[in-house]
Coordinates of C-alpha atoms and ligand atoms in Angstrom, one line a residue:
M121 CA 0.0 0.0 -0.2
I122 CA 0.9 3.8 -0.3
I123 CA 1.8 4.9 3.2
E124 CA 1.2 8.5 4.3
P125 CA 1.9 10.2 7.5
R126 CA -1.4 10.5 9.4
M127 CA -1.0 12.9 12.4
R128 CA -3.3 13.1 15.3
G129 CA -2.4 15.7 18.0
F130 CA 1.3 15.4 18.6
I131 CA 1.6 11.9 17.1
C132 CA 1.6 10.2 14.0
L133 CA -0.6 7.0 13.7
T134 CA 1.5 5.6 10.6
A135 CA 4.7 4.5 10.2
H136 CA 6.8 3.8 6.8
P137 CA 8.7 0.4 6.9
N138 CA 11.1 1.4 4.0
G139 CA 11.8 4.8 5.4
C140 CA 12.4 3.2 9.0
A141 CA 15.0 0.7 7.1
Q142 CA 16.6 3.3 5.4
N143 CA 16.9 5.5 8.9
I144 CA 18.3 2.5 10.5
K145 CA 20.6 1.8 7.7
N146 CA 21.9 5.5 7.9
Q147 CA 23.0 5.1 11.7
I148 CA 24.8 1.8 10.9
Q149 CA 26.7 3.5 8.4
Y150 CA 27.5 6.3 10.5
V151 CA 28.7 4.1 13.4
K152 CA 30.7 1.7 10.8
S153 CA 32.3 5.0 9.5
K154 CA 33.5 6.0 13.0
G155 CA 35.5 2.8 13.1
A156 CA 35.4 -0.2 15.5
I157 CA 35.0 0.2 19.6
N158 CA 36.7 -2.0 21.8
G159 CA 33.6 -2.1 24.0
A160 CA 31.0 -4.7 25.2
K161 CA 30.4 -8.0 23.5
K162 CA 26.9 -9.2 24.7
V163 CA 24.6 -6.5 25.1
L164 CA 21.0 -6.1 26.8
V165 CA 19.3 -2.9 25.4
I166 CA 15.8 -2.4 27.6
G167 CA 13.9 0.3 25.5
A168 CA 15.7 -0.7 22.1
S169 CA 13.3 -0.1 19.2
T170 CA 13.9 3.7 18.9
G171 CA 15.7 6.8 20.2
F172 CA 18.8 6.5 22.4
G173 CA 17.9 2.8 23.0
M174 CA 18.0 1.8 19.3
A175 CA 21.3 4.1 19.0
S176 CA 22.8 2.2 21.8
R177 CA 21.8 -1.0 19.9
I178 CA 23.3 -0.1 16.7
S179 CA 26.7 1.1 18.4
S180 CA 26.8 -2.3 20.6
A181 CA 26.4 -4.4 17.4
F182 CA 28.0 -2.4 14.6
G183 CA 30.6 -0.3 16.7
C184 CA 31.6 -3.2 19.2
G185 CA 30.8 -6.2 17.2
A186 CA 28.3 -7.2 19.9
S187 CA 25.4 -9.9 20.1
T188 CA 22.7 -8.0 21.0
I189 CA 19.1 -8.6 22.7
G190 CA 16.8 -5.9 22.5
V191 CA 13.3 -5.6 24.6
Y192 CA 10.5 -2.9 23.7
F193 CA 7.1 -2.6 23.4
E194 CA 6.0 -2.0 19.8
K195 CA 3.0 -2.7 17.7
P196 CA 3.1 -5.2 14.5
A197 CA 1.3 -4.3 11.5
S198 CA -2.0 -5.9 10.6
E199 CA -3.2 -6.1 7.0
G200 CA -3.9 -2.2 6.1
K201 CA -2.6 -0.7 9.3
T202 CA 1.0 -0.1 9.6
A203 CA 3.1 -1.3 12.6
S204 CA 4.7 1.4 15.1
P205 CA 8.0 2.9 13.9
G206 CA 10.1 0.7 16.7
W207 CA 8.8 -2.4 14.9
Y208 CA 10.1 -1.6 11.4
N209 CA 13.0 -0.3 12.9
T210 CA 13.9 -3.4 14.9
A211 CA 12.9 -5.6 12.0
A212 CA 15.4 -3.6 9.9
F213 CA 18.3 -3.5 12.5
E214 CA 18.1 -7.2 12.7
K215 CA 18.1 -8.0 9.5
E216 CA 21.4 -6.1 8.7
A217 CA 22.6 -7.5 12.2
H218 CA 22.1 -11.0 11.0
A219 CA 23.5 -10.2 7.3
A220 CA 26.5 -9.0 9.0
G221 CA 27.2 -12.2 11.1
L222 CA 26.0 -10.8 14.6
Y223 CA 23.8 -12.3 16.9
A224 CA 20.6 -10.4 17.6
K225 CA 17.3 -11.2 19.1
S226 CA 14.2 -9.2 20.5
I227 CA 11.4 -9.7 22.9
N228 CA 8.5 -7.5 22.4
G229 CA 6.2 -6.7 25.6
D230 CA 6.3 -4.7 28.9
A231 CA 9.5 -4.6 30.2
F232 CA 8.1 -3.7 33.7
S233 CA 6.5 -7.3 34.0
N234 CA 7.9 -10.3 35.8
E235 CA 6.7 -12.2 32.6
I236 CA 9.0 -10.3 30.2
K237 CA 12.1 -10.0 32.5
Q238 CA 11.7 -14.1 32.8
K239 CA 11.6 -14.2 29.1
V240 CA 14.6 -12.2 29.0
V241 CA 16.5 -14.3 31.5
D242 CA 15.7 -17.5 29.8
L243 CA 16.9 -16.2 26.2
I244 CA 20.2 -14.9 28.2
K245 CA 20.5 -18.3 29.5
A246 CA 20.0 -20.2 26.2
D247 CA 22.0 -18.2 23.9
L248 CA 24.4 -15.7 25.6
G249 CA 25.2 -17.1 28.8
Q250 CA 26.4 -14.1 30.9
I251 CA 26.1 -10.1 29.6
D252 CA 28.5 -7.4 29.9
L253 CA 26.3 -4.3 29.0
I254 CA 22.9 -3.5 30.0
I255 CA 21.3 -0.2 28.6
Y256 CA 18.3 1.0 30.1
S257 CA 16.7 3.3 27.8
L258 CA 12.9 3.4 28.7
A259 CA 10.6 6.2 28.2
S260 CA 6.9 5.2 29.3
P261 CA 4.2 7.2 30.7
V262 CA 2.9 4.4 32.8
R263 CA 4.2 1.2 34.8
T264 CA 2.6 -1.3 36.5
N265 CA 4.6 -2.4 39.6
P266 CA 4.8 -6.2 39.3
V267 CA 5.3 -6.4 43.2
T268 CA 2.2 -4.6 44.1
G269 CA 0.3 -4.6 41.2
I270 CA -0.4 -0.7 41.4
T271 CA -0.4 0.9 38.1
H272 CA 1.3 4.3 38.2
R273 CA 1.0 6.9 35.5
S274 CA 3.9 9.5 35.4
V275 CA 2.8 13.5 34.6
L276 CA 4.9 16.3 33.1
K277 CA 4.0 19.0 36.0
P278 CA 5.9 22.0 37.7
I279 CA 6.3 21.6 41.8
G280 CA 5.1 23.9 43.7
S281 CA 4.0 26.8 41.6
K282 CA 2.3 27.3 38.4
F283 CA 4.4 27.3 35.3
T284 CA 4.1 29.8 32.4
N285 CA 6.2 29.9 29.6
K286 CA 6.4 29.8 25.5
T287 CA 5.6 26.9 23.7
V288 CA 5.1 25.9 20.0
D289 CA 2.9 23.9 18.3
F290 CA 5.4 22.6 16.1
H291 CA 2.9 21.5 13.1
A292 CA 1.4 24.6 12.9
G293 CA 4.4 26.9 13.7
K294 CA 2.6 28.6 16.3
V295 CA 4.2 30.2 19.6
S296 CA 1.7 30.7 22.4
D297 CA 1.7 30.8 26.4
I298 CA 1.0 27.8 28.3
S299 CA 0.5 27.1 32.0
I300 CA 0.8 24.1 34.0
D301 CA -0.6 24.0 37.4
P302 CA 1.5 22.3 39.9
C303 CA 1.6 18.8 40.9
N304 CA 0.4 17.1 44.3
E305 CA 2.4 14.5 46.3
E306 CA 1.0 11.8 44.7
D307 CA 2.1 12.9 41.2
I308 CA 5.4 13.0 42.2
A309 CA 5.6 9.5 43.6
N310 CA 3.6 8.2 40.5
T311 CA 6.3 10.0 38.0
V312 CA 9.0 8.6 40.1
A313 CA 7.6 5.1 40.3
V314 CA 7.3 5.0 36.6
M315 CA 10.7 6.8 35.3
G316 CA 12.7 6.6 38.4
G317 CA 15.4 3.7 39.2
D318 CA 13.0 1.2 40.7
D319 CA 12.6 -1.0 37.8
W320 CA 16.2 -0.5 37.0
E321 CA 17.4 -1.9 40.1
M322 CA 15.0 -5.0 39.8
W323 CA 16.3 -5.9 36.4
M324 CA 19.9 -5.7 37.7
D325 CA 19.0 -7.4 40.8
L326 CA 17.4 -10.3 38.9
L327 CA 20.1 -10.9 36.3
K328 CA 22.6 -10.9 39.2
K329 CA 20.5 -13.3 41.0
E330 CA 20.3 -15.6 38.1
N331 CA 24.0 -15.3 37.5
L332 CA 23.7 -13.7 34.4
L333 CA 26.5 -10.6 34.7
A334 CA 29.8 -11.0 33.5
P335 CA 32.8 -10.0 35.7
K336 CA 33.0 -6.2 35.1
A337 CA 29.4 -5.9 33.7
T338 CA 28.2 -2.1 33.5
T339 CA 24.9 -1.0 33.2
V340 CA 23.9 2.5 31.9
A341 CA 20.8 4.5 31.9
Y342 CA 19.9 7.7 30.4
S343 CA 19.0 11.3 32.0
Y344 CA 18.6 14.8 31.1
I345 CA 19.3 18.0 33.0
G346 CA 18.6 20.8 30.2
P347 CA 18.8 24.5 30.8
S348 CA 17.2 27.1 33.4
L349 CA 14.5 27.7 30.8
T350 CA 12.6 24.2 31.0
E351 CA 13.9 23.8 34.6
A352 CA 10.5 24.2 36.4
V353 CA 8.6 21.5 34.0
Y354 CA 11.7 19.4 33.6
R355 CA 14.7 19.0 36.1
K356 CA 12.7 20.7 38.7
G357 CA 9.4 19.2 38.2
T358 CA 8.1 15.7 38.2
I359 CA 10.2 14.2 35.7
G360 CA 13.3 15.8 37.2
R361 CA 12.0 14.2 40.8
A362 CA 12.3 10.6 38.7
K363 CA 15.6 11.5 37.3
D364 CA 17.1 12.4 40.5
H365 CA 16.1 8.9 41.9
L366 CA 17.4 7.2 38.8
E367 CA 20.5 8.9 39.3
K368 CA 20.6 7.7 42.9
T369 CA 19.8 4.5 41.9
A370 CA 23.2 3.9 39.6
F371 CA 25.0 4.2 43.4
T372 CA 22.8 1.4 44.8
I373 CA 23.1 -0.7 41.7
S374 CA 26.8 -0.2 41.6
D375 CA 27.2 -1.2 45.4
K376 CA 25.4 -4.5 44.3
L377 CA 27.6 -4.9 41.7
K378 CA 31.0 -4.3 43.5
D379 CA 31.5 -8.1 43.9
L380 CA 31.8 -8.5 40.4
G381 CA 33.5 -5.6 39.7
G382 CA 30.8 -4.1 37.9
K383 CA 29.3 -0.7 37.8
A384 CA 26.2 1.3 37.2
Y385 CA 26.2 4.9 35.4
V386 CA 23.8 7.5 34.4
S387 CA 25.0 9.1 31.1
V388 CA 23.3 12.7 30.9
N389 CA 22.3 13.2 27.1
K390 CA 21.2 16.0 24.8
A391 CA 17.7 17.2 24.1
L392 CA 17.0 15.5 21.0
V393 CA 13.5 14.6 19.1
T394 CA 12.1 11.5 20.1
Q395 CA 8.7 10.1 20.5
A396 CA 9.2 10.6 24.2
S397 CA 10.2 14.4 23.9
S398 CA 7.8 15.7 21.6
A399 CA 5.2 15.2 24.0
I400 CA 6.7 17.5 26.7
P401 CA 5.6 21.1 26.8
V402 CA 8.0 24.1 25.8
I403 CA 10.8 21.4 25.1
P404 CA 10.0 21.4 21.3
L405 CA 10.4 25.5 21.3
Y406 CA 13.7 25.2 23.1
I407 CA 15.1 22.2 20.6
S408 CA 14.3 24.2 18.0
L409 CA 16.0 27.3 19.0
L410 CA 19.0 25.3 20.1
Y411 CA 19.5 23.3 17.0
K412 CA 19.8 26.4 15.1
I413 CA 22.9 27.5 17.2
M414 CA 24.2 24.1 17.2
K415 CA 23.9 23.5 13.3
R416 CA 25.4 26.6 12.6
D417 CA 28.3 25.5 15.2
G418 CA 28.6 22.3 13.8
T419 CA 28.4 20.7 17.1
H420 CA 24.6 19.5 16.4
E421 CA 24.2 15.7 17.2
G422 CA 21.4 13.2 16.9
C423 CA 20.9 10.1 18.7
I424 CA 23.3 7.9 16.8
E425 CA 26.1 10.8 17.1
Q426 CA 25.4 10.9 20.9
I427 CA 25.7 7.5 21.6
Q428 CA 28.6 6.6 19.3
R429 CA 30.3 9.3 21.3
L430 CA 29.6 7.8 24.7
Y431 CA 30.8 4.5 23.5
S432 CA 33.9 5.8 21.9
Q433 CA 34.8 8.8 24.2
R434 CA 33.3 7.9 27.5
L435 CA 32.7 4.4 28.1
Y436 CA 35.3 2.3 26.1
T437 CA 38.4 4.5 26.0
G438 CA 40.7 2.0 27.6
G439 CA 40.9 4.6 30.6
A440 CA 38.9 5.2 33.3
V441 CA 35.1 6.4 32.6
P442 CA 35.0 10.5 33.0
T443 CA 32.2 11.7 35.4
D444 CA 31.0 14.9 36.9
T445 CA 31.2 15.7 40.4
E446 CA 27.8 13.8 40.9
G447 CA 29.2 10.8 39.4
R448 CA 27.3 11.1 35.9
I449 CA 28.5 10.8 32.7
R450 CA 28.2 14.0 30.5
I451 CA 27.4 14.0 27.0
D452 CA 25.0 17.2 27.1
D453 CA 28.4 19.2 27.4
W454 CA 28.1 20.6 24.0
E455 CA 24.3 21.3 24.5
L456 CA 24.9 23.3 27.8
N457 CA 28.0 25.3 26.5
P458 CA 27.2 28.4 28.5
K459 CA 27.7 30.4 25.0
V460 CA 25.2 28.2 23.3
Q461 CA 22.7 28.6 26.0
E462 CA 23.1 32.3 26.1
E463 CA 22.2 32.6 22.6
V464 CA 19.4 30.3 22.9
L465 CA 17.9 32.4 25.8
N466 CA 18.2 35.7 23.6
L467 CA 16.1 34.0 21.0
W468 CA 13.8 32.7 23.3
D469 CA 13.0 36.1 24.5
I470 CA 12.2 37.3 21.0
A471 CA 10.5 33.8 19.5
T472 CA 7.2 34.7 17.9
T473 CA 4.8 33.0 15.4
E474 CA 6.2 35.4 12.9
N475 CA 9.6 35.2 13.3
L476 CA 9.9 31.5 14.4
L477 CA 10.7 30.0 10.8
E478 CA 13.7 32.6 10.6
I479 CA 15.2 32.5 14.2
S480 CA 14.8 28.8 14.8
D481 CA 15.3 25.4 13.3
L482 CA 11.7 24.4 13.4
E483 CA 11.9 23.0 9.8
G484 CA 14.6 20.8 11.4
Y485 CA 12.4 20.0 14.4
R486 CA 9.7 18.9 12.1
S487 CA 11.9 17.0 9.6
D488 CA 13.3 14.9 12.5
F489 CA 9.8 14.2 13.9
Y490 CA 8.7 13.1 10.6
N491 CA 11.7 11.0 10.4
L492 CA 11.0 9.1 13.7
F493 CA 8.2 7.7 11.6
G494 CA 10.3 6.9 8.7
F495 CA 8.8 9.9 6.7
K496 CA 10.9 12.5 4.4
I497 CA 14.0 10.4 4.6
G498 CA 16.2 10.8 1.5
G499 CA 16.5 8.3 -1.0
V500 CA 13.0 6.6 -0.4
D501 CA 10.6 6.5 -2.6
Y502 CA 7.1 7.1 -1.1
T503 CA 5.1 6.9 -4.0
V504 CA 5.7 3.2 -4.8
D505 CA 3.6 0.4 -3.0
S506 CA 5.3 -0.8 0.2
N507 CA 4.2 -3.9 2.2
E508 CA 3.3 -2.9 5.6
M509 CA 3.7 -6.7 7.1
V510 CA 7.0 -6.9 8.1
D511 CA 8.3 -9.8 10.3
V512 CA 11.0 -9.1 13.0
P513 CA 13.4 -11.7 12.2
G514 CA 14.8 -12.4 15.8
L515 CA 11.6 -12.2 17.7
V516 CA 11.4 -14.8 20.2
Ligands
LIG12 P1 11.8 6.6 22.9 O1 10.2 7.1 23.2 O2 12.6 7.2 21.7 O3 12.2 5.1 23.2 C1 11.5 4.7 24.4 C2 11.9 2.9 24.2 O4 10.9 2.6 25.5 C3 11.2 2.5 23.1 O5 12.0 1.2 22.5 C4 10.0 1.7 23.4 O6 9.5 0.8 22.7 C5 10.4 1.4 25.0 N1 9.2 1.0 25.7 C6 8.4 2.0 26.3 N2 7.7 1.6 27.3 C7 8.1 0.1 27.5 C8 7.8 -0.9 28.2 N3 6.4 -0.8 28.9 N4 8.0 -1.9 27.8 C9 9.3 -2.6 27.3 N5 9.7 -1.4 26.5 C10 9.1 0.0 26.7 O7 12.3 7.4 24.0 P2 14.1 8.5 24.2 O8 13.9 9.9 23.9 O9 15.4 7.4 23.7 O10 14.1 8.1 25.8 C11 15.1 7.0 26.3 C12 15.7 7.3 27.4 O11 16.4 8.4 27.4 C13 14.5 8.1 28.8 O12 14.9 7.7 29.5 C14 14.8 9.5 28.4 O13 14.1 10.1 29.6 C15 16.0 9.7 28.2 N6 16.7 11.1 27.4 C16 15.9 11.2 26.7 C17 16.3 12.8 26.1 C18 15.5 13.5 24.8 O14 15.5 14.5 24.5 N7 14.7 12.3 24.0 C19 17.5 13.4 26.7 C20 18.0 12.9 27.6 C21 17.7 11.6 28.3

């Protein structure tokens, strides 16, 4: 069928299999062009189908030559209805990995559940024995805690007082003011339960208990800090409390891995257009302005450039892993460069619907957003029929 983007609000309801495949091939090509990385050889990526997780899977496989198991929650296609982009991404990734002689299998389901965790345990036991790197890259609005059975929903709200600032409807290019009421205590607890470190710790406890961690096993989860502009709704808001918890959990896990010589890290990454971030108010406007400056300076990176740099210049340099005073790996260094931030702040003050196209990289934001769903990718012919029914070759 001919597949076109169909938008509803901030999400796209369709995805293009050939576009997603080309997107993955481009990322693989980028990682290969940067040369081999002497890193992990058996890798589990939790949240492996899109964004930073997929970039981690590609960097592991095509940078380090690693066997990879990917866990994700994606929707397969049905006749006449496309799959979600992460499904097509994974199908393309596994096809390329297998063609390159690399082990790659995946499990589709709720990573928060005991059932999926057990499936992963069984797969590692059967195929890989032990693993040496676990990437934790989930972004989800909801989690059912398998111990209590309680379903928690995260919210993106400020804490303490109402937040009012500019935002953009990036489809319409319309700048307006948005006000978000402050959260209550329950909102904070729920957001921490979903996006904090509890589930990460559960995964690591289980993998250790089952003796599936290789000596010196490393685990990395992803966090964000961002500028003062977004602070009230991000780092000092409900999601920020969850990230505080995630960062604290790295120390708890590191203590538990000591006897193996293992370590848990949080890597603080750059703001990027992903399905998760486009849902956060204010962030799309910030990203559009940030991209303008970083592209001009030649310092702009996407998920794949970020994670390739994380692997080659932070995790696997052959020396100690550099961290900040809080023990975090920083690959948001170019974003938070004070000069870049000063320029973004100046643009923020003058941004209006009328001047936005000129002063920001709104076009770049939009194009990245379409790219997430496999649309507007160079070299793909969208006028020809494509088959929506695509299998993931390594799906268990
Ligand atoms: P994303 O939306 O592209 O990817 C989320 C992944 O989680 C997908 O593979 C999805 O299938 C999987 N997933 C969601 N719920 C699941 C469930 N219940 N069970 C199994 N898999 C599930 O998100 P993105 O942006 O790559 O985020 C990953 C991490 O990076 C998050 O912790 C996020 O906070 C962090 N981060 C994101 C930044 C950004 O600007 N996008 C910046 C810095 C950190």
